[in-house]
Short mmCIF file of C-alpha atoms in Angstrom, two decimals:
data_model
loop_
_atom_site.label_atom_id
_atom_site.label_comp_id
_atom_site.label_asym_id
_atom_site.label_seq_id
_atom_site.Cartn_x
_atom_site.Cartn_y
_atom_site.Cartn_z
CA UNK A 1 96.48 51.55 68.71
CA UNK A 2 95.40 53.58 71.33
CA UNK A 3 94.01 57.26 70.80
CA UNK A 4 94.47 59.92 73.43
CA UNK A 5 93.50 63.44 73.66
CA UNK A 6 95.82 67.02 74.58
CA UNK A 7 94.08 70.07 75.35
CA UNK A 8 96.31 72.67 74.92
CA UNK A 9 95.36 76.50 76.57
CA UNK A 10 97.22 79.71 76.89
CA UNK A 11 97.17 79.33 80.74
CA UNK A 12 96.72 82.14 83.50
CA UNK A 13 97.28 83.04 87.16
CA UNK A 14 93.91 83.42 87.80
CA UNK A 15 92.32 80.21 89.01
CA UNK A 16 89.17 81.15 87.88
CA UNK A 17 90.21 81.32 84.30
CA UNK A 18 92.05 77.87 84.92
CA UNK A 19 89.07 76.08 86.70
CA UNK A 20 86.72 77.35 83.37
CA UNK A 21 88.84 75.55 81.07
CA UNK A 22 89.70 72.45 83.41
CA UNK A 23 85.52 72.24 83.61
CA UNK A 24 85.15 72.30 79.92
CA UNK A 25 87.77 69.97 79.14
CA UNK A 26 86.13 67.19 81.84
CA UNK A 27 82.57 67.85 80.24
CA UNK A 28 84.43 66.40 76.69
CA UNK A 29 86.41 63.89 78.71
CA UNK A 30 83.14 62.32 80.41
CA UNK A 31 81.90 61.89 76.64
CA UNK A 32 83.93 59.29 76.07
CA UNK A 33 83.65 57.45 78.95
CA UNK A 34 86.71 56.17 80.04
CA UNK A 35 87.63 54.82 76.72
CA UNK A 36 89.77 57.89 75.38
CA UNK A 37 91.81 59.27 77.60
CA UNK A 38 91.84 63.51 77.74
CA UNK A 39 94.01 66.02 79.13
CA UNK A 40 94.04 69.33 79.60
CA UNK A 41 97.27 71.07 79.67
CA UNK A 42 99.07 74.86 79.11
CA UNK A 43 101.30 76.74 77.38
CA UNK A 44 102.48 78.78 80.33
CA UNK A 45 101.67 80.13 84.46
CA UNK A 46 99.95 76.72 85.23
CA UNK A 47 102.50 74.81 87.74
CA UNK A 48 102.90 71.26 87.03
CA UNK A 49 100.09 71.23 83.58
CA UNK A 50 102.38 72.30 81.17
CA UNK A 51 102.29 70.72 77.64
CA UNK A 52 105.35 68.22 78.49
CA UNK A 53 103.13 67.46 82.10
CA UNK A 54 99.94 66.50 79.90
CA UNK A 55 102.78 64.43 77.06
CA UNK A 56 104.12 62.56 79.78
CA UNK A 57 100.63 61.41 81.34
CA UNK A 58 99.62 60.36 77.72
CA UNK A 59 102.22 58.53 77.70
CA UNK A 60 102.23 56.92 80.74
CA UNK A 61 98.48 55.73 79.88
CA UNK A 62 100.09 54.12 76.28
CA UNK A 63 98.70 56.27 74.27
CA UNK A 64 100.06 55.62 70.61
CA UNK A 65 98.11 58.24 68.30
CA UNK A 66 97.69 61.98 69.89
CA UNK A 67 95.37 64.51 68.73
CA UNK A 68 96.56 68.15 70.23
CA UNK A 69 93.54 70.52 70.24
CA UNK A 70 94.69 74.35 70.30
CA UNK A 71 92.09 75.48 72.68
CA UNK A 72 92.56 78.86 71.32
CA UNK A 73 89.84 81.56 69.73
CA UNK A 74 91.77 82.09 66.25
CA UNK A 75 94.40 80.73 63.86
CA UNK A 76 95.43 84.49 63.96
CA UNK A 77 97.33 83.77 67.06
CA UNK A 78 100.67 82.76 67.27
CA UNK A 79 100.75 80.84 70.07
CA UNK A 80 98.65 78.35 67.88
CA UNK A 81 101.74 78.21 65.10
CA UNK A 82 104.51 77.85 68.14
CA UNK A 83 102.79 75.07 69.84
CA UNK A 84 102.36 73.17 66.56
CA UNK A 85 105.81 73.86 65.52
CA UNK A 86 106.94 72.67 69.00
CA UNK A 87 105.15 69.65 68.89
CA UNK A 88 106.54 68.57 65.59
CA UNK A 89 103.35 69.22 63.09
CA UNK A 90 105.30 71.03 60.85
CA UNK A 91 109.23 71.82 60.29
CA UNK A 92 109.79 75.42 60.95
CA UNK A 93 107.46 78.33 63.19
CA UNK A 94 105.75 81.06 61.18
CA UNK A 95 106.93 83.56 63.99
CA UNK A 96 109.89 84.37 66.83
CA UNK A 97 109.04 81.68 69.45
CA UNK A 98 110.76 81.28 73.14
CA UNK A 99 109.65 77.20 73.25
CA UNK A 100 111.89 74.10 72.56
CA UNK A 101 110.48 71.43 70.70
CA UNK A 102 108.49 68.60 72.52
CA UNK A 103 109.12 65.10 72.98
CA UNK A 104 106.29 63.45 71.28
CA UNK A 105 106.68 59.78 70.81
CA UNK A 106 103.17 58.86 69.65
CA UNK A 107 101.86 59.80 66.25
CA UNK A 108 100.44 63.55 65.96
CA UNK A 109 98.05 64.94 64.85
CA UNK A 110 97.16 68.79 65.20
CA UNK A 111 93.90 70.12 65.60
CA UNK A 112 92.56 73.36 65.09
CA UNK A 113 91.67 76.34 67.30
CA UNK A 114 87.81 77.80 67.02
CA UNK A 115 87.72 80.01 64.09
CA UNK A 116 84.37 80.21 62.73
CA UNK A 117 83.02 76.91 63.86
CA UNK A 118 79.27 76.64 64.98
CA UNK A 119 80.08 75.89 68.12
CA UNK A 120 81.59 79.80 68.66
CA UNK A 121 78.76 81.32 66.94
CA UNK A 122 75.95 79.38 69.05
CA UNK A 123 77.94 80.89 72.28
CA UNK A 124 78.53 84.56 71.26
CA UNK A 125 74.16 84.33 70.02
CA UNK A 126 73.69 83.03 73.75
CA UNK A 127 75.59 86.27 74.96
CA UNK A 128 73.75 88.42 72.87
CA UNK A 129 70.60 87.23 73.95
CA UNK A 130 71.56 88.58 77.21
CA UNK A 131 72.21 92.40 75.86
CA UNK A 132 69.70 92.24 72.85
CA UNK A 133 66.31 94.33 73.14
CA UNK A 134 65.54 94.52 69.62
CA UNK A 135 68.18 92.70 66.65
CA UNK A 136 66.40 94.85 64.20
CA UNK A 137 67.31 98.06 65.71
CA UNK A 138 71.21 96.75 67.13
CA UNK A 139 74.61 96.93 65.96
CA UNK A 140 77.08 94.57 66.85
CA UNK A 141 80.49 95.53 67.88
CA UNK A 142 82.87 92.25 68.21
CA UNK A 143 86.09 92.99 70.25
CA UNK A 144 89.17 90.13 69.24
CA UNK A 145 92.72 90.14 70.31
CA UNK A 146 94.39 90.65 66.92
CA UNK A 147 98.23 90.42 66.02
CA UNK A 148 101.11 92.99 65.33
CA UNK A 149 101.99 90.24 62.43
CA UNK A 150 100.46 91.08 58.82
CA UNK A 151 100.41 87.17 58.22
CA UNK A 152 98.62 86.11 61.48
CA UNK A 153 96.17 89.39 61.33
CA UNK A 154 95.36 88.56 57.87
CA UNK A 155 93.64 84.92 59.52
CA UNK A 156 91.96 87.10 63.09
CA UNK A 157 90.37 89.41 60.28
CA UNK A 158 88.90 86.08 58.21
CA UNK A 159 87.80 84.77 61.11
CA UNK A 160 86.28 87.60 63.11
CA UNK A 161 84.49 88.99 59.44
CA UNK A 162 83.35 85.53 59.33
CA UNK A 163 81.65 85.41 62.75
CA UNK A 164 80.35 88.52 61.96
CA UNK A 165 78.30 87.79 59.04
CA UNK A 166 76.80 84.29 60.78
CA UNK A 167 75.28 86.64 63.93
CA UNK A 168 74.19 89.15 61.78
CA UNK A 169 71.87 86.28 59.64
CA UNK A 170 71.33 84.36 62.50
CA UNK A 171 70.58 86.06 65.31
CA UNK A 172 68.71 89.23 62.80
CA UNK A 173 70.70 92.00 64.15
CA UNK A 174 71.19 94.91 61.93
CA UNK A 175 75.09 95.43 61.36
CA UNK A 176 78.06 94.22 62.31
CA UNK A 177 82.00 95.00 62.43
CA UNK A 178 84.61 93.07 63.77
CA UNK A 179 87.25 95.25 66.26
CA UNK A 180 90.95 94.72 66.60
CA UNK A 181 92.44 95.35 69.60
CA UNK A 182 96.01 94.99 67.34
CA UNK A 183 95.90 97.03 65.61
CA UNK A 184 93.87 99.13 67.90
CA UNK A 185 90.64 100.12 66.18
CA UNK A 186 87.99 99.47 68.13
CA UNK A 187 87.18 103.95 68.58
CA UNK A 188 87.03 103.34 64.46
CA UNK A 189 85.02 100.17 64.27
CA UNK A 190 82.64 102.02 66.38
CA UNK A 191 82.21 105.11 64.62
CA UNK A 192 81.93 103.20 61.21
CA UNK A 193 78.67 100.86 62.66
CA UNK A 194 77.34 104.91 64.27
CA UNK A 195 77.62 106.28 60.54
CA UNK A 196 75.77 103.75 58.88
CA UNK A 197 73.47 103.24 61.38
CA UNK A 198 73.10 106.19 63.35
CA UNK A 199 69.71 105.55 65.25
CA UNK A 200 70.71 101.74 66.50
CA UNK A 201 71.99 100.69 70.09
CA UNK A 202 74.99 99.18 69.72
CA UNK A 203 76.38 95.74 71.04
CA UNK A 204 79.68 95.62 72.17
CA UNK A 205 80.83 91.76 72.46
CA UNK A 206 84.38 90.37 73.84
CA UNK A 207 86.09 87.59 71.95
CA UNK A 208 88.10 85.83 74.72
CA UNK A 209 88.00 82.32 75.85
CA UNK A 210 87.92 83.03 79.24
CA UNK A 211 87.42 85.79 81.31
CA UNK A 212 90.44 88.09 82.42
CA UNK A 213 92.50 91.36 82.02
CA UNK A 214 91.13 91.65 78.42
CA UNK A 215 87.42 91.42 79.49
CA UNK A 216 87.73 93.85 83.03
CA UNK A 217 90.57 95.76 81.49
CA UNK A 218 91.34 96.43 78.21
CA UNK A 219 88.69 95.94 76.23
CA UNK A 220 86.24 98.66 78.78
CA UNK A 221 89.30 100.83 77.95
CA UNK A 222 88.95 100.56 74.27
CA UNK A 223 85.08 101.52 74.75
CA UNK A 224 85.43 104.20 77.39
CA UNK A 225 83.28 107.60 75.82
CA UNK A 226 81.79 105.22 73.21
CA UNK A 227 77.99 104.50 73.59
CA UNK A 228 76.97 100.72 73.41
CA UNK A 229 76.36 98.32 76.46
CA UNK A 230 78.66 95.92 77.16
CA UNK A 231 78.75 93.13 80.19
CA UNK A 232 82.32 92.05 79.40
CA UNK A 233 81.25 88.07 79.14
CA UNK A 234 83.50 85.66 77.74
CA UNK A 235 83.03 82.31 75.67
CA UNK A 236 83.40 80.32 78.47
CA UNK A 237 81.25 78.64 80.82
CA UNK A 238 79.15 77.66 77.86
CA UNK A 239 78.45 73.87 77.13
CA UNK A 240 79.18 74.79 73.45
CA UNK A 241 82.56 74.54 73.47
CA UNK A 242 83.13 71.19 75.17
CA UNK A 243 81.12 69.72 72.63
CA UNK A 244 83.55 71.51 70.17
CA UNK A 245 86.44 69.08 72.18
CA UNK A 246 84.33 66.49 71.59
CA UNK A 247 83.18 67.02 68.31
CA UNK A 248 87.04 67.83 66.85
CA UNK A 249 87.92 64.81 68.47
CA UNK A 250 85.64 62.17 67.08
CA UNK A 251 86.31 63.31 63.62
CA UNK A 252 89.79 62.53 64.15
CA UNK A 253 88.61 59.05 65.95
CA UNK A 254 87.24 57.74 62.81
CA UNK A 255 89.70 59.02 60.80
CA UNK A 256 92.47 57.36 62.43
CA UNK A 257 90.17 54.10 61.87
CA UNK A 258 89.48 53.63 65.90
CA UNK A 259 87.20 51.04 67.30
CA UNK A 260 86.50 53.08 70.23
CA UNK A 261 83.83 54.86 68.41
CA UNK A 262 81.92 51.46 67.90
CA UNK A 263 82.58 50.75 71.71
CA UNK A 264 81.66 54.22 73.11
CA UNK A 265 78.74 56.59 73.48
CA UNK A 266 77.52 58.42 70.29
CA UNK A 267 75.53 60.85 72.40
#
């Protein structure tokens, strides 16, 4: 047996937004010292790191036993459910997809995207910090992607309320709503957190990987006329989430019965 690890990303023409998640994914990779093999790879715009790039170097290195990591902010999107579909975790797609299958000839298993895991909430806390005066006396306003697709909204809203609820007990702050930009209801979201709480600032907070068009672009467009402060800072750089990589991926480690764990450094 031998264990490797696939990164998978969205992918972008902006190198910046490439070079954050290449960082983050060597950061994981250095935590298992040479013993696991990791690669980061993209759905799409990356030349030469696509998903059948990062397959074939897995390969090449023997791997027999893959975990595939969606490196991807919800289970809401759908380029989570095409990727799995594509690589063979489950028979049929959940939505219209452009992608072939993969050729995958170790075992697979699929991971899961961020959700409402500890490591997202310790990072969106850390860019509060940097906008919060007083959590008693703030509203928080958190800005997600969304879906046109009742079934794949349905798991953005879960996730999103969810997130929600752990700033507002953790980091004290007085109310919270979670802000769609599909469906587009951020102007609502907004005016629902000003009803309740009519005297408190208001924290607007983007829910994006990496930053980007949706960060500089649309989601200042969304808040244009509304009054809250907003820096437009996105998860990453933020040691957080490699330790998510790394954390996802020793779970599976002793799952699939590895020795590597007893070989390598529990740090």
């Amino acid at each position: 047996m031998k264990p490797g690890i696939l990164v998978i990303s969205h992918g972008s023409r902006e190198r910046e937004w490439v070079s954050r998640i290449d960082e983050t994914v060597e950061s994981a990779k250095a935590a298992f010292n040479g013993l696991v093999p990791v690669v980061g790879a993209f759905l799409e715009l990356v030349e030469d790191r696509l998903i059948p790039d990062g397959l074939r170097q897995l390969e090449a290195e023997g791997v027999t036993d893959l975990l595939a990591i969606p490196f991807f902010v919800s289970s809401g999107s759908t380029h989570v459910d095409e990727i799995g579909w594509a690589l063979g975790a489950y028979a049929s797609p959940r939505t219209d997809t452009d992608l072939t299958k993969f050729r995958v000839n170790a075992r697979l298993t699929y991971g899961k995207p961020l959700d409402e895991d500890e490591e997202i909430a310790e990072v969106l806390l850390d860019r509060l910090a940097e906008l919060s005066a007083d959590p008693r006396r703030e509203s928080l306003l958190l800005v997600a992607h969304g879906s046109g697709e009742p079934e794949f909204l349905a798991a953005w809203r879960r996730g999103t309320e969810g997130l929600c609820a752990k700033l507002r007990e953790r980091g004290g702050y007085a109310d919270a709503e979670a802000a769609l930009l599909l469906p587009d209801e951020v102007a609502e979201k907004w005016r629902a957190l000003r009803r309740r709480r009519p005297l408190d600032d208001i924290l607007a907070l983007p829910l994006f990987l990496s930053g980007g068009y949706f960060t500089s672009v649309a989601v200042p467009k969304r808040l244009a006329g509304l009054d809250c402060r907003y820096n437009g800072r996105p998860l990453l750089p933020h040691p957080a989430l490699s330790r998510w990589i790394v954390r996802q991926s020793r779970r599976w480690l002793e799952n699939i019965g590895t020795s590597v764990m007893k070989r390598g450094d529990h740090g």
